[in-house]
Tab-separated table of N, CA, C and O in Angstrom:
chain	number	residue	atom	x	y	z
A	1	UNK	N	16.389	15.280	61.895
A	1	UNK	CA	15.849	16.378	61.105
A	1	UNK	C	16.683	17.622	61.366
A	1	UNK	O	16.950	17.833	62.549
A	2	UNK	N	17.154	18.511	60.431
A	2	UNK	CA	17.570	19.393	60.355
A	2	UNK	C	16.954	20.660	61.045
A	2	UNK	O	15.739	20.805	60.911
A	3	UNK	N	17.573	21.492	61.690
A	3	UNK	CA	16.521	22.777	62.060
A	3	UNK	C	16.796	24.257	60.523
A	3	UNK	O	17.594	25.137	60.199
A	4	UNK	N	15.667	23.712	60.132
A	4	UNK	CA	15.529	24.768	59.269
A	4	UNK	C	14.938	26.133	59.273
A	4	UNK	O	13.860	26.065	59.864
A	5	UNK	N	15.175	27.308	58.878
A	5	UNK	CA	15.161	28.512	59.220
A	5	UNK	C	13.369	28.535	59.201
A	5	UNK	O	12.646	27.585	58.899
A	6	UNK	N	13.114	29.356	59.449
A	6	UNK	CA	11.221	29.685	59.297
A	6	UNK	C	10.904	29.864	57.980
A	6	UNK	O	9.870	29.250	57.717
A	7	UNK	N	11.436	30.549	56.879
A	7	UNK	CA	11.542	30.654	55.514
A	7	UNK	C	11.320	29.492	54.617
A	7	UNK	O	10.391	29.220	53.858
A	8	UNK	N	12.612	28.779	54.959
A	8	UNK	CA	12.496	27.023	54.345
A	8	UNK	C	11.270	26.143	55.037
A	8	UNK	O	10.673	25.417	54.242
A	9	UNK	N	10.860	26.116	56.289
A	9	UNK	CA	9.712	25.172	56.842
A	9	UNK	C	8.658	25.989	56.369
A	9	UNK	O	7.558	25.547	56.699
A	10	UNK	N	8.624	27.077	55.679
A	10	UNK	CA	7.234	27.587	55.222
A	10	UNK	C	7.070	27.453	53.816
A	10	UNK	O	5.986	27.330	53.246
A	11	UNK	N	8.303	27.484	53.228
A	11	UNK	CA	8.016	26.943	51.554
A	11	UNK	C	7.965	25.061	51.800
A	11	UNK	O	7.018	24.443	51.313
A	12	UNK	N	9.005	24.356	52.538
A	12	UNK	CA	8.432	23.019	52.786
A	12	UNK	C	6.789	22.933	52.908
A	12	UNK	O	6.198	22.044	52.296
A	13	UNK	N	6.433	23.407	53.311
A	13	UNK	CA	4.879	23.208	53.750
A	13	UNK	C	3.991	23.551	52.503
A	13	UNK	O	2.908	23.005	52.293
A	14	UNK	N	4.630	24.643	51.581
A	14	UNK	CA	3.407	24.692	50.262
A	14	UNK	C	4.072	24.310	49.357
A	14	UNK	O	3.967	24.843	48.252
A	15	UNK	N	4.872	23.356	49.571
A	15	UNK	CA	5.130	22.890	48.208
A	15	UNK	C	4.714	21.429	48.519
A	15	UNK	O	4.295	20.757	47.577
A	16	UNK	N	4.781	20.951	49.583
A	16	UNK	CA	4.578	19.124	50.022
A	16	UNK	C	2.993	19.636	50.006
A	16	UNK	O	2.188	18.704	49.979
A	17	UNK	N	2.407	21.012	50.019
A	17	UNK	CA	0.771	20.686	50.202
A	17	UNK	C	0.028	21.045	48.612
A	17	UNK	O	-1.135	20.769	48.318
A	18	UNK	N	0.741	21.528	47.976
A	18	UNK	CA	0.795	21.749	46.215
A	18	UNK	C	0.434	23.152	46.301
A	18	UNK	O	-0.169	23.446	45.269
A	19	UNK	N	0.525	24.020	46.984
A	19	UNK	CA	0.518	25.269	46.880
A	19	UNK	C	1.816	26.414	46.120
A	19	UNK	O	1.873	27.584	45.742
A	20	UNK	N	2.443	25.583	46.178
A	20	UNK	CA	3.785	26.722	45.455
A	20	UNK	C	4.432	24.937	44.560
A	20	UNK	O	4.383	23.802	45.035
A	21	UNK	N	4.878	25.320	43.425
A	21	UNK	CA	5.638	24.449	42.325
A	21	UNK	C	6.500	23.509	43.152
A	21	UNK	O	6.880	23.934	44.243
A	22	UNK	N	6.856	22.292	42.778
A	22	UNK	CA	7.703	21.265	42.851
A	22	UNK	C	8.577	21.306	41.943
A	22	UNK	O	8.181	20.956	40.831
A	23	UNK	N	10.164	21.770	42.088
A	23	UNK	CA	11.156	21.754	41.206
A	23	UNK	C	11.793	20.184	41.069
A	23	UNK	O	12.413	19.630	41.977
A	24	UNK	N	11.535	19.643	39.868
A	24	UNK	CA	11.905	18.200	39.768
A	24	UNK	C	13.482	18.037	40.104
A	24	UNK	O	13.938	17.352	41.019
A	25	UNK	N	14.327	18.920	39.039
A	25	UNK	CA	15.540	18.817	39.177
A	25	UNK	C	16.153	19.939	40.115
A	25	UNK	O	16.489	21.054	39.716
A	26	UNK	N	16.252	19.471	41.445
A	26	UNK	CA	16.009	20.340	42.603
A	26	UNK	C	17.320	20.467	42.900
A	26	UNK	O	17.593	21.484	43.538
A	27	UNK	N	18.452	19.552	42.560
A	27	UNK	CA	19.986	19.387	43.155
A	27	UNK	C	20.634	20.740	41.926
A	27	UNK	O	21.605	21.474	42.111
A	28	UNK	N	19.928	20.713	40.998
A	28	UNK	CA	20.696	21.516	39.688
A	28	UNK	C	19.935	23.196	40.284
A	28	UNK	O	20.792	24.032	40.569
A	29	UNK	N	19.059	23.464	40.386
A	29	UNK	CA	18.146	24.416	41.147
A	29	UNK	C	19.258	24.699	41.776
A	29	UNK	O	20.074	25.434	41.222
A	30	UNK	N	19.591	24.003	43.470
A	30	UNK	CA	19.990	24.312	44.380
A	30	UNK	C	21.561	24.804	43.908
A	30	UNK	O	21.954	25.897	44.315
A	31	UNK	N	22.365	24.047	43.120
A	31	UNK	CA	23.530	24.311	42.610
A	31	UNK	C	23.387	26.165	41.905
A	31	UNK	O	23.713	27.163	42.547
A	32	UNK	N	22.936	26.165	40.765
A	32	UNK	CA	22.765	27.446	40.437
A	32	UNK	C	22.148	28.504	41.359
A	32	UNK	O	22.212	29.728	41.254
A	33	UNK	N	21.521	27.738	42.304
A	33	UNK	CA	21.081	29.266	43.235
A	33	UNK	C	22.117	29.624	44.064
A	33	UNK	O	22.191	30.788	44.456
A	34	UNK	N	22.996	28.734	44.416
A	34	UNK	CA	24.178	28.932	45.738
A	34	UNK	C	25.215	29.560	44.724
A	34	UNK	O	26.225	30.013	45.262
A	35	UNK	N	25.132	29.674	43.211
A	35	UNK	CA	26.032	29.577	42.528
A	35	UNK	C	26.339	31.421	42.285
A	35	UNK	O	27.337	32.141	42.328
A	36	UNK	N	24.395	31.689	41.937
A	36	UNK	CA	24.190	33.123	42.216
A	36	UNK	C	24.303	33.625	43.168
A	36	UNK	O	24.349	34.852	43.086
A	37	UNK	N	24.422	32.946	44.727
A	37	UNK	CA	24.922	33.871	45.607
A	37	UNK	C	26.238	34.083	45.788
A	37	UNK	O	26.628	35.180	46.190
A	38	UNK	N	27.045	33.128	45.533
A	38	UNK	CA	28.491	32.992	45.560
A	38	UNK	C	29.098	34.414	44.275
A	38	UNK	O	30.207	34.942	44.372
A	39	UNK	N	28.043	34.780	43.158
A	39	UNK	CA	28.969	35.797	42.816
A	39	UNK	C	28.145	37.098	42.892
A	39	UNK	O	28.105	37.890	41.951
A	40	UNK	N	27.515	37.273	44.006
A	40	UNK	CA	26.620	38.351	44.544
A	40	UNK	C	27.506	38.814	45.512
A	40	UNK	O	27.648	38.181	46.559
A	41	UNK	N	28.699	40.814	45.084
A	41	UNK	CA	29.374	41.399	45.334
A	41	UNK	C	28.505	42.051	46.069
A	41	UNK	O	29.356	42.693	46.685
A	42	UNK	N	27.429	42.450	46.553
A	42	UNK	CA	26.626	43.199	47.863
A	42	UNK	C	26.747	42.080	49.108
A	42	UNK	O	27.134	42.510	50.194
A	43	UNK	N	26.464	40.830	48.993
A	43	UNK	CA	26.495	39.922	50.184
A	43	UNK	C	28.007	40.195	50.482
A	43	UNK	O	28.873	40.719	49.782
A	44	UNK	N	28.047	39.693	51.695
A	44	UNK	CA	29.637	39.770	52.629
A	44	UNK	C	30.271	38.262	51.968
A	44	UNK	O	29.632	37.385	51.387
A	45	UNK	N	31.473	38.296	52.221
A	45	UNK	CA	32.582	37.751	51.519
A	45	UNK	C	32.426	36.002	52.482
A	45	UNK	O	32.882	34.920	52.110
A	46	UNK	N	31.941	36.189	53.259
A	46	UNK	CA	32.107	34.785	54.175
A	46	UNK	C	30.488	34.028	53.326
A	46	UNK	O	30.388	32.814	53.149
A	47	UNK	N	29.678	34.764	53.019
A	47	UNK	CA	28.376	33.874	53.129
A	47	UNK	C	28.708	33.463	51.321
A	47	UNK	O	28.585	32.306	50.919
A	48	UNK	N	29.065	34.441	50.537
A	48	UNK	CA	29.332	33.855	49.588
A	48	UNK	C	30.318	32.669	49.057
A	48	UNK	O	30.221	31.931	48.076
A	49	UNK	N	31.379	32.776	50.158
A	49	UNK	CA	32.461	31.425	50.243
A	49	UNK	C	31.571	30.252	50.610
A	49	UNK	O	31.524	29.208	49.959
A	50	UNK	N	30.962	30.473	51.560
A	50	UNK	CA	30.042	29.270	52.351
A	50	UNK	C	29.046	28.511	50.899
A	50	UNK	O	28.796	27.317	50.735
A	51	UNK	N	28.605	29.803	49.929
A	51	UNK	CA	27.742	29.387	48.660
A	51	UNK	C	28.342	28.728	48.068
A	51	UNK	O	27.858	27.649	47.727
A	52	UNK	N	29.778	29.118	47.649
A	52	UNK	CA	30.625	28.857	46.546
A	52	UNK	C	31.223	27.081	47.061
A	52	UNK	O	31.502	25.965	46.623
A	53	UNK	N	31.154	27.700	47.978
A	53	UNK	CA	31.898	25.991	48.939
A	53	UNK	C	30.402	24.430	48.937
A	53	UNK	O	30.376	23.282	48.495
A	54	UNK	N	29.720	25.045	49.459
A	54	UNK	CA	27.961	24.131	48.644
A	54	UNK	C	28.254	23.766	47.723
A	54	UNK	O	28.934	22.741	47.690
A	55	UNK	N	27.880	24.434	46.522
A	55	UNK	CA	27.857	24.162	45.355
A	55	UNK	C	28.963	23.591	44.548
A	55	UNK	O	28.593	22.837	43.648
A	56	UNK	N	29.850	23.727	44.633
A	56	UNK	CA	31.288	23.154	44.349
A	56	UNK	C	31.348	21.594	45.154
A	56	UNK	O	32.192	20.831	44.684
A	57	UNK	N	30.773	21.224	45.969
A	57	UNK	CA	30.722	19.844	46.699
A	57	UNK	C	29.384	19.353	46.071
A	57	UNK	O	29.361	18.175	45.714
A	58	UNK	N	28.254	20.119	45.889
A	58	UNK	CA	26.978	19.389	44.930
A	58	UNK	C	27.343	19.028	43.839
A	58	UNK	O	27.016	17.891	43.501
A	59	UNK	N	28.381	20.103	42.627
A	59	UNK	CA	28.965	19.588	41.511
A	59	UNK	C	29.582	18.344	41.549
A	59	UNK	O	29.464	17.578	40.593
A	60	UNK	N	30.484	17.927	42.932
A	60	UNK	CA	31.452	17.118	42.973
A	60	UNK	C	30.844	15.696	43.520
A	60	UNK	O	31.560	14.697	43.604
A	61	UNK	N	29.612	15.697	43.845
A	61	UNK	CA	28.914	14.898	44.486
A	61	UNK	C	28.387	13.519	43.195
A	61	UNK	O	28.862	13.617	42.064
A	62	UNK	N	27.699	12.674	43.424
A	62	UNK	CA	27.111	11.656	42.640
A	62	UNK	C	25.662	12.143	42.237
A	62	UNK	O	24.824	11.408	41.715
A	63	UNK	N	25.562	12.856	42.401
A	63	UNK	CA	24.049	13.466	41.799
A	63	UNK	C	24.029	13.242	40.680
A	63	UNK	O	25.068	13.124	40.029
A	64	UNK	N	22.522	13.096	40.033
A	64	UNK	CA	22.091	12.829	38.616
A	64	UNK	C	20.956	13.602	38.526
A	64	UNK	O	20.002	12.943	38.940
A	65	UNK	N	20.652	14.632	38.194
A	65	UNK	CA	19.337	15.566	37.673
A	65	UNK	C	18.631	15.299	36.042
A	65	UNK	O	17.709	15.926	35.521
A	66	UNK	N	19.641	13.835	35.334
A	66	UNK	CA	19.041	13.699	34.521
A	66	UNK	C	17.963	12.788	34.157
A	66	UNK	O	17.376	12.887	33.080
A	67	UNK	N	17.672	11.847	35.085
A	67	UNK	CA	16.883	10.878	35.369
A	67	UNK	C	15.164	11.493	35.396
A	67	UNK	O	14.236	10.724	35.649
């Protein structure tokens, strides 16, 4: 198991308990959100590479969000 920040184990918890939405197509989600941080000019230049670098390997990956 991953150690995930306090943020992520607290939305894990209301979304596996139905308290906050279940995003079906969660890999396409995750792609466009790393996608918006990667061209977010207030964040520092390393965390947005780190986004841009994610998401560019999720694109490149075998994922299917159309199923």
């Amino acid at each position: 198991m991953f150690k995930y920040s306090e943020k992520t184990k607290n939305l894990i918890n209301l979304i596996g308990s139905g308290d906050t939405a279940y995003v079906p197509k969660a890999i396409t989600c995750a792609v466009n959100t790393l996608d918006e941080i990667a061209q977010n000019t207030n964040l520092p230049e390393n965390i947005r590479e780190s986004a841009a670098f994610a998401a560019a390997n999720l694109v490149l990956s075998d994922y299917n969000d159309d199923d």
